[in-house]
């Protein structure tokens, strides 16, 4: 029983430690009522640089993303972030067609972390020089706020 209580205490006091293999997912809608899946996860493929990734995948058929432009994030109070497009990581190194409706972004530039008190607007580049606007709710915003700063030392337990 003491081992269980110790584990419970660690998970309660340091939720970031339990995130190593965790993928977080949400379903959202953009300004045109297109449905999107949002995933936040650590890049598991050793063929690509490590770090946290944000992936947006269209759940509405026929939506095509731009695999070259970055994801723009703003908080409405002057905070703004530009996340590099890492859509090439969606396929094995050196080959394969990129999925039309999914794009992936490197979260290393999400510094300082956004406030958990302000809604975040994501401007996702679409094919044809347009963008989808996706506004995150409190749960998704908190997830971005809670990510460990990649330059911070690892927490000891």
PDB file of C-alpha atoms in Angstrom:
ATOM      1  CA  UNK A   1       0.000   0.000   0.000  1.00  0.00           C
ATOM      2  CA  UNK A   2       2.816   2.559   0.692  1.00  0.00           C
ATOM      3  CA  UNK A   3       4.056   2.165  -2.888  1.00  0.00           C
ATOM      4  CA  UNK A   4       0.588   2.986  -4.219  1.00  0.00           C
ATOM      5  CA  UNK A   5       0.333   6.072  -1.980  1.00  0.00           C
ATOM      6  CA  UNK A   6       3.785   7.229  -3.077  1.00  0.00           C
ATOM      7  CA  UNK A   7       2.871   6.844  -6.739  1.00  0.00           C
ATOM      8  CA  UNK A   8      -0.403   8.696  -6.167  1.00  0.00           C
ATOM      9  CA  UNK A   9       1.479  11.522  -4.440  1.00  0.00           C
ATOM     10  CA  UNK A  10       4.002  11.812  -7.313  1.00  0.00           C
ATOM     11  CA  UNK A  11       1.232  11.872  -9.926  1.00  0.00           C
ATOM     12  CA  UNK A  12      -0.708  14.477  -7.969  1.00  0.00           C
ATOM     13  CA  UNK A  13       2.189  16.821  -7.233  1.00  0.00           C
ATOM     14  CA  UNK A  14       4.077  16.449 -10.510  1.00  0.00           C
ATOM     15  CA  UNK A  15       1.649  15.688 -13.339  1.00  0.00           C
ATOM     16  CA  UNK A  16       4.291  16.603 -15.931  1.00  0.00           C
ATOM     17  CA  UNK A  17       6.342  13.564 -14.925  1.00  0.00           C
ATOM     18  CA  UNK A  18       3.564  11.189 -15.991  1.00  0.00           C
ATOM     19  CA  UNK A  19       3.451  12.692 -19.496  1.00  0.00           C
ATOM     20  CA  UNK A  20       6.352  10.756 -21.036  1.00  0.00           C
ATOM     21  CA  UNK A  21       4.248   8.395 -23.182  1.00  0.00           C
ATOM     22  CA  UNK A  22       0.992  10.316 -22.991  1.00  0.00           C
ATOM     23  CA  UNK A  23      -0.810  11.620 -26.044  1.00  0.00           C
ATOM     24  CA  UNK A  24      -3.455  14.241 -25.479  1.00  0.00           C
ATOM     25  CA  UNK A  25      -6.343  14.535 -27.989  1.00  0.00           C
ATOM     26  CA  UNK A  26      -9.277  16.842 -28.546  1.00  0.00           C
ATOM     27  CA  UNK A  27     -11.914  17.405 -31.205  1.00  0.00           C
ATOM     28  CA  UNK A  28     -12.436  21.039 -32.254  1.00  0.00           C
ATOM     29  CA  UNK A  29     -14.173  23.121 -34.938  1.00  0.00           C
ATOM     30  CA  UNK A  30     -12.871  25.989 -37.029  1.00  0.00           C
ATOM     31  CA  UNK A  31     -14.612  29.184 -38.181  1.00  0.00           C
ATOM     32  CA  UNK A  32     -16.243  27.291 -41.082  1.00  0.00           C
ATOM     33  CA  UNK A  33     -17.503  24.503 -38.777  1.00  0.00           C
ATOM     34  CA  UNK A  34     -14.951  22.020 -40.129  1.00  0.00           C
ATOM     35  CA  UNK A  35     -14.019  19.421 -37.510  1.00  0.00           C
ATOM     36  CA  UNK A  36     -10.390  18.929 -36.437  1.00  0.00           C
ATOM     37  CA  UNK A  37      -8.507  16.522 -34.226  1.00  0.00           C
ATOM     38  CA  UNK A  38      -5.806  18.169 -32.110  1.00  0.00           C
ATOM     39  CA  UNK A  39      -3.040  15.983 -30.676  1.00  0.00           C
ATOM     40  CA  UNK A  40      -0.141  16.957 -28.429  1.00  0.00           C
ATOM     41  CA  UNK A  41       2.583  14.347 -28.022  1.00  0.00           C
ATOM     42  CA  UNK A  42       6.321  13.761 -27.765  1.00  0.00           C
ATOM     43  CA  UNK A  43       7.918  12.780 -31.095  1.00  0.00           C
ATOM     44  CA  UNK A  44       8.433   9.002 -30.704  1.00  0.00           C
ATOM     45  CA  UNK A  45      10.359   8.332 -33.942  1.00  0.00           C
ATOM     46  CA  UNK A  46      14.148   8.391 -33.382  1.00  0.00           C
ATOM     47  CA  UNK A  47      14.596   9.218 -37.077  1.00  0.00           C
ATOM     48  CA  UNK A  48      13.358  12.748 -36.324  1.00  0.00           C
ATOM     49  CA  UNK A  49      14.438  15.334 -33.716  1.00  0.00           C
ATOM     50  CA  UNK A  50      12.878  14.771 -30.302  1.00  0.00           C
ATOM     51  CA  UNK A  51      10.456  17.221 -28.719  1.00  0.00           C
ATOM     52  CA  UNK A  52       6.784  17.971 -28.343  1.00  0.00           C
ATOM     53  CA  UNK A  53       4.588  18.127 -31.418  1.00  0.00           C
ATOM     54  CA  UNK A  54       1.142  19.522 -32.134  1.00  0.00           C
ATOM     55  CA  UNK A  55      -0.787  17.728 -34.890  1.00  0.00           C
ATOM     56  CA  UNK A  56      -4.006  18.967 -36.463  1.00  0.00           C
ATOM     57  CA  UNK A  57      -5.951  16.529 -38.634  1.00  0.00           C
ATOM     58  CA  UNK A  58      -9.106  17.386 -40.555  1.00  0.00           C
ATOM     59  CA  UNK A  59     -12.072  15.215 -39.630  1.00  0.00           C
ATOM     60  CA  UNK A  60     -14.144  16.955 -42.308  1.00  0.00           C
ATOM     61  CA  UNK A  61     -13.517  15.395 -45.748  1.00  0.00           C
ATOM     62  CA  UNK A  62     -11.953  17.551 -48.458  1.00  0.00           C
ATOM     63  CA  UNK A  63      -9.961  19.924 -46.231  1.00  0.00           C
ATOM     64  CA  UNK A  64      -6.333  20.219 -47.398  1.00  0.00           C
ATOM     65  CA  UNK A  65      -3.579  21.734 -45.268  1.00  0.00           C
ATOM     66  CA  UNK A  66      -0.414  23.520 -46.364  1.00  0.00           C
ATOM     67  CA  UNK A  67       2.624  21.420 -45.423  1.00  0.00           C
ATOM     68  CA  UNK A  68       5.119  24.274 -45.729  1.00  0.00           C
ATOM     69  CA  UNK A  69       3.769  27.228 -43.740  1.00  0.00           C
ATOM     70  CA  UNK A  70       3.992  27.497 -39.918  1.00  0.00           C
ATOM     71  CA  UNK A  71       1.168  27.420 -37.381  1.00  0.00           C
ATOM     72  CA  UNK A  72       0.457  30.845 -35.863  1.00  0.00           C
ATOM     73  CA  UNK A  73      -0.852  31.024 -32.292  1.00  0.00           C
ATOM     74  CA  UNK A  74      -2.096  34.158 -30.528  1.00  0.00           C
ATOM     75  CA  UNK A  75      -3.724  34.891 -27.188  1.00  0.00           C
ATOM     76  CA  UNK A  76      -5.525  38.159 -28.005  1.00  0.00           C
ATOM     77  CA  UNK A  77      -3.396  40.124 -25.523  1.00  0.00           C
ATOM     78  CA  UNK A  78      -0.261  40.487 -27.627  1.00  0.00           C
ATOM     79  CA  UNK A  79       1.166  37.019 -27.087  1.00  0.00           C
ATOM     80  CA  UNK A  80       2.082  35.372 -30.386  1.00  0.00           C
ATOM     81  CA  UNK A  81       3.978  32.227 -31.334  1.00  0.00           C
ATOM     82  CA  UNK A  82       5.081  30.734 -34.665  1.00  0.00           C
ATOM     83  CA  UNK A  83       5.496  26.950 -34.709  1.00  0.00           C
ATOM     84  CA  UNK A  84       7.621  25.429 -37.468  1.00  0.00           C
ATOM     85  CA  UNK A  85       5.860  23.027 -39.805  1.00  0.00           C
ATOM     86  CA  UNK A  86       7.112  19.469 -39.324  1.00  0.00           C
ATOM     87  CA  UNK A  87       4.619  17.714 -41.600  1.00  0.00           C
ATOM     88  CA  UNK A  88       7.478  15.735 -43.170  1.00  0.00           C
ATOM     89  CA  UNK A  89       7.502  13.740 -39.913  1.00  0.00           C
ATOM     90  CA  UNK A  90       4.084  12.296 -40.794  1.00  0.00           C
ATOM     91  CA  UNK A  91       5.713   9.813 -43.196  1.00  0.00           C
ATOM     92  CA  UNK A  92       8.843   7.645 -42.953  1.00  0.00           C
ATOM     93  CA  UNK A  93      12.106   9.469 -43.755  1.00  0.00           C
ATOM     94  CA  UNK A  94      12.741   9.730 -47.461  1.00  0.00           C
ATOM     95  CA  UNK A  95       9.366   8.860 -48.840  1.00  0.00           C
ATOM     96  CA  UNK A  96       5.651   8.767 -48.986  1.00  0.00           C
ATOM     97  CA  UNK A  97       2.994  11.294 -49.831  1.00  0.00           C
ATOM     98  CA  UNK A  98       2.010  13.621 -47.009  1.00  0.00           C
ATOM     99  CA  UNK A  99      -1.585  13.225 -45.832  1.00  0.00           C
ATOM    100  CA  UNK A 100      -3.740  15.959 -47.363  1.00  0.00           C
ATOM    101  CA  UNK A 101      -5.679  16.737 -44.193  1.00  0.00           C
ATOM    102  CA  UNK A 102      -2.970  16.553 -41.484  1.00  0.00           C
ATOM    103  CA  UNK A 103      -0.161  18.881 -40.482  1.00  0.00           C
ATOM    104  CA  UNK A 104       2.328  18.628 -37.652  1.00  0.00           C
ATOM    105  CA  UNK A 105       4.202  21.402 -35.853  1.00  0.00           C
ATOM    106  CA  UNK A 106       7.236  21.647 -33.566  1.00  0.00           C
ATOM    107  CA  UNK A 107       6.317  23.117 -30.187  1.00  0.00           C
ATOM    108  CA  UNK A 108       9.874  24.181 -29.256  1.00  0.00           C
ATOM    109  CA  UNK A 109       9.053  27.823 -30.106  1.00  0.00           C
ATOM    110  CA  UNK A 110       6.076  27.919 -27.733  1.00  0.00           C
ATOM    111  CA  UNK A 111       8.095  30.002 -25.269  1.00  0.00           C
ATOM    112  CA  UNK A 112       7.287  31.496 -22.947  1.00  0.00           C
ATOM    113  CA  UNK A 113       4.403  29.107 -22.476  1.00  0.00           C
ATOM    114  CA  UNK A 114       1.011  30.746 -23.024  1.00  0.00           C
ATOM    115  CA  UNK A 115      -1.107  31.702 -20.052  1.00  0.00           C
ATOM    116  CA  UNK A 116      -3.694  29.191 -18.955  1.00  0.00           C
ATOM    117  CA  UNK A 117      -6.171  32.032 -18.426  1.00  0.00           C
ATOM    118  CA  UNK A 118      -6.433  33.336 -21.993  1.00  0.00           C
ATOM    119  CA  UNK A 119      -8.036  31.533 -24.919  1.00  0.00           C
ATOM    120  CA  UNK A 120      -5.675  30.708 -27.756  1.00  0.00           C
ATOM    121  CA  UNK A 121      -6.396  31.122 -31.450  1.00  0.00           C
ATOM    122  CA  UNK A 122      -4.589  28.837 -33.897  1.00  0.00           C
ATOM    123  CA  UNK A 123      -4.246  29.950 -37.503  1.00  0.00           C
ATOM    124  CA  UNK A 124      -3.699  26.738 -39.452  1.00  0.00           C
ATOM    125  CA  UNK A 125      -2.377  27.176 -43.005  1.00  0.00           C
ATOM    126  CA  UNK A 126      -4.580  25.567 -45.635  1.00  0.00           C
ATOM    127  CA  UNK A 127      -3.818  24.837 -49.272  1.00  0.00           C
ATOM    128  CA  UNK A 128      -4.462  27.830 -51.496  1.00  0.00           C
ATOM    129  CA  UNK A 129      -3.031  30.492 -49.143  1.00  0.00           C
ATOM    130  CA  UNK A 130      -6.065  30.461 -46.813  1.00  0.00           C
ATOM    131  CA  UNK A 131      -6.130  29.553 -43.125  1.00  0.00           C
ATOM    132  CA  UNK A 132      -8.444  27.834 -40.693  1.00  0.00           C
ATOM    133  CA  UNK A 133      -9.018  29.587 -37.377  1.00  0.00           C
ATOM    134  CA  UNK A 134      -9.362  27.196 -34.439  1.00  0.00           C
ATOM    135  CA  UNK A 135      -9.992  28.638 -30.961  1.00  0.00           C
ATOM    136  CA  UNK A 136      -8.884  26.428 -28.102  1.00  0.00           C
ATOM    137  CA  UNK A 137     -11.016  25.906 -25.040  1.00  0.00           C
ATOM    138  CA  UNK A 138      -9.768  25.930 -21.435  1.00  0.00           C
ATOM    139  CA  UNK A 139      -8.674  22.267 -21.419  1.00  0.00           C
ATOM    140  CA  UNK A 140      -6.565  22.554 -24.579  1.00  0.00           C
ATOM    141  CA  UNK A 141      -5.100  25.900 -23.476  1.00  0.00           C
ATOM    142  CA  UNK A 142      -4.137  24.405 -20.100  1.00  0.00           C
ATOM    143  CA  UNK A 143      -2.388  21.513 -21.880  1.00  0.00           C
ATOM    144  CA  UNK A 144      -0.199  23.942 -23.854  1.00  0.00           C
ATOM    145  CA  UNK A 145       0.479  26.004 -20.730  1.00  0.00           C
ATOM    146  CA  UNK A 146       1.480  22.919 -18.720  1.00  0.00           C
ATOM    147  CA  UNK A 147       4.098  21.611 -21.170  1.00  0.00           C
ATOM    148  CA  UNK A 148       7.565  21.477 -19.663  1.00  0.00           C
ATOM    149  CA  UNK A 149       9.927  24.082 -21.095  1.00  0.00           C
ATOM    150  CA  UNK A 150      12.388  22.094 -23.253  1.00  0.00           C
ATOM    151  CA  UNK A 151      15.289  24.159 -21.891  1.00  0.00           C
ATOM    152  CA  UNK A 152      14.331  23.605 -18.249  1.00  0.00           C
ATOM    153  CA  UNK A 153      16.182  20.973 -16.247  1.00  0.00           C
ATOM    154  CA  UNK A 154      14.325  17.705 -15.762  1.00  0.00           C
ATOM    155  CA  UNK A 155      12.445  17.448 -12.506  1.00  0.00           C
ATOM    156  CA  UNK A 156      13.832  15.013  -9.993  1.00  0.00           C
ATOM    157  CA  UNK A 157      11.551  12.733  -8.108  1.00  0.00           C
TER     158      UNK A 157
END
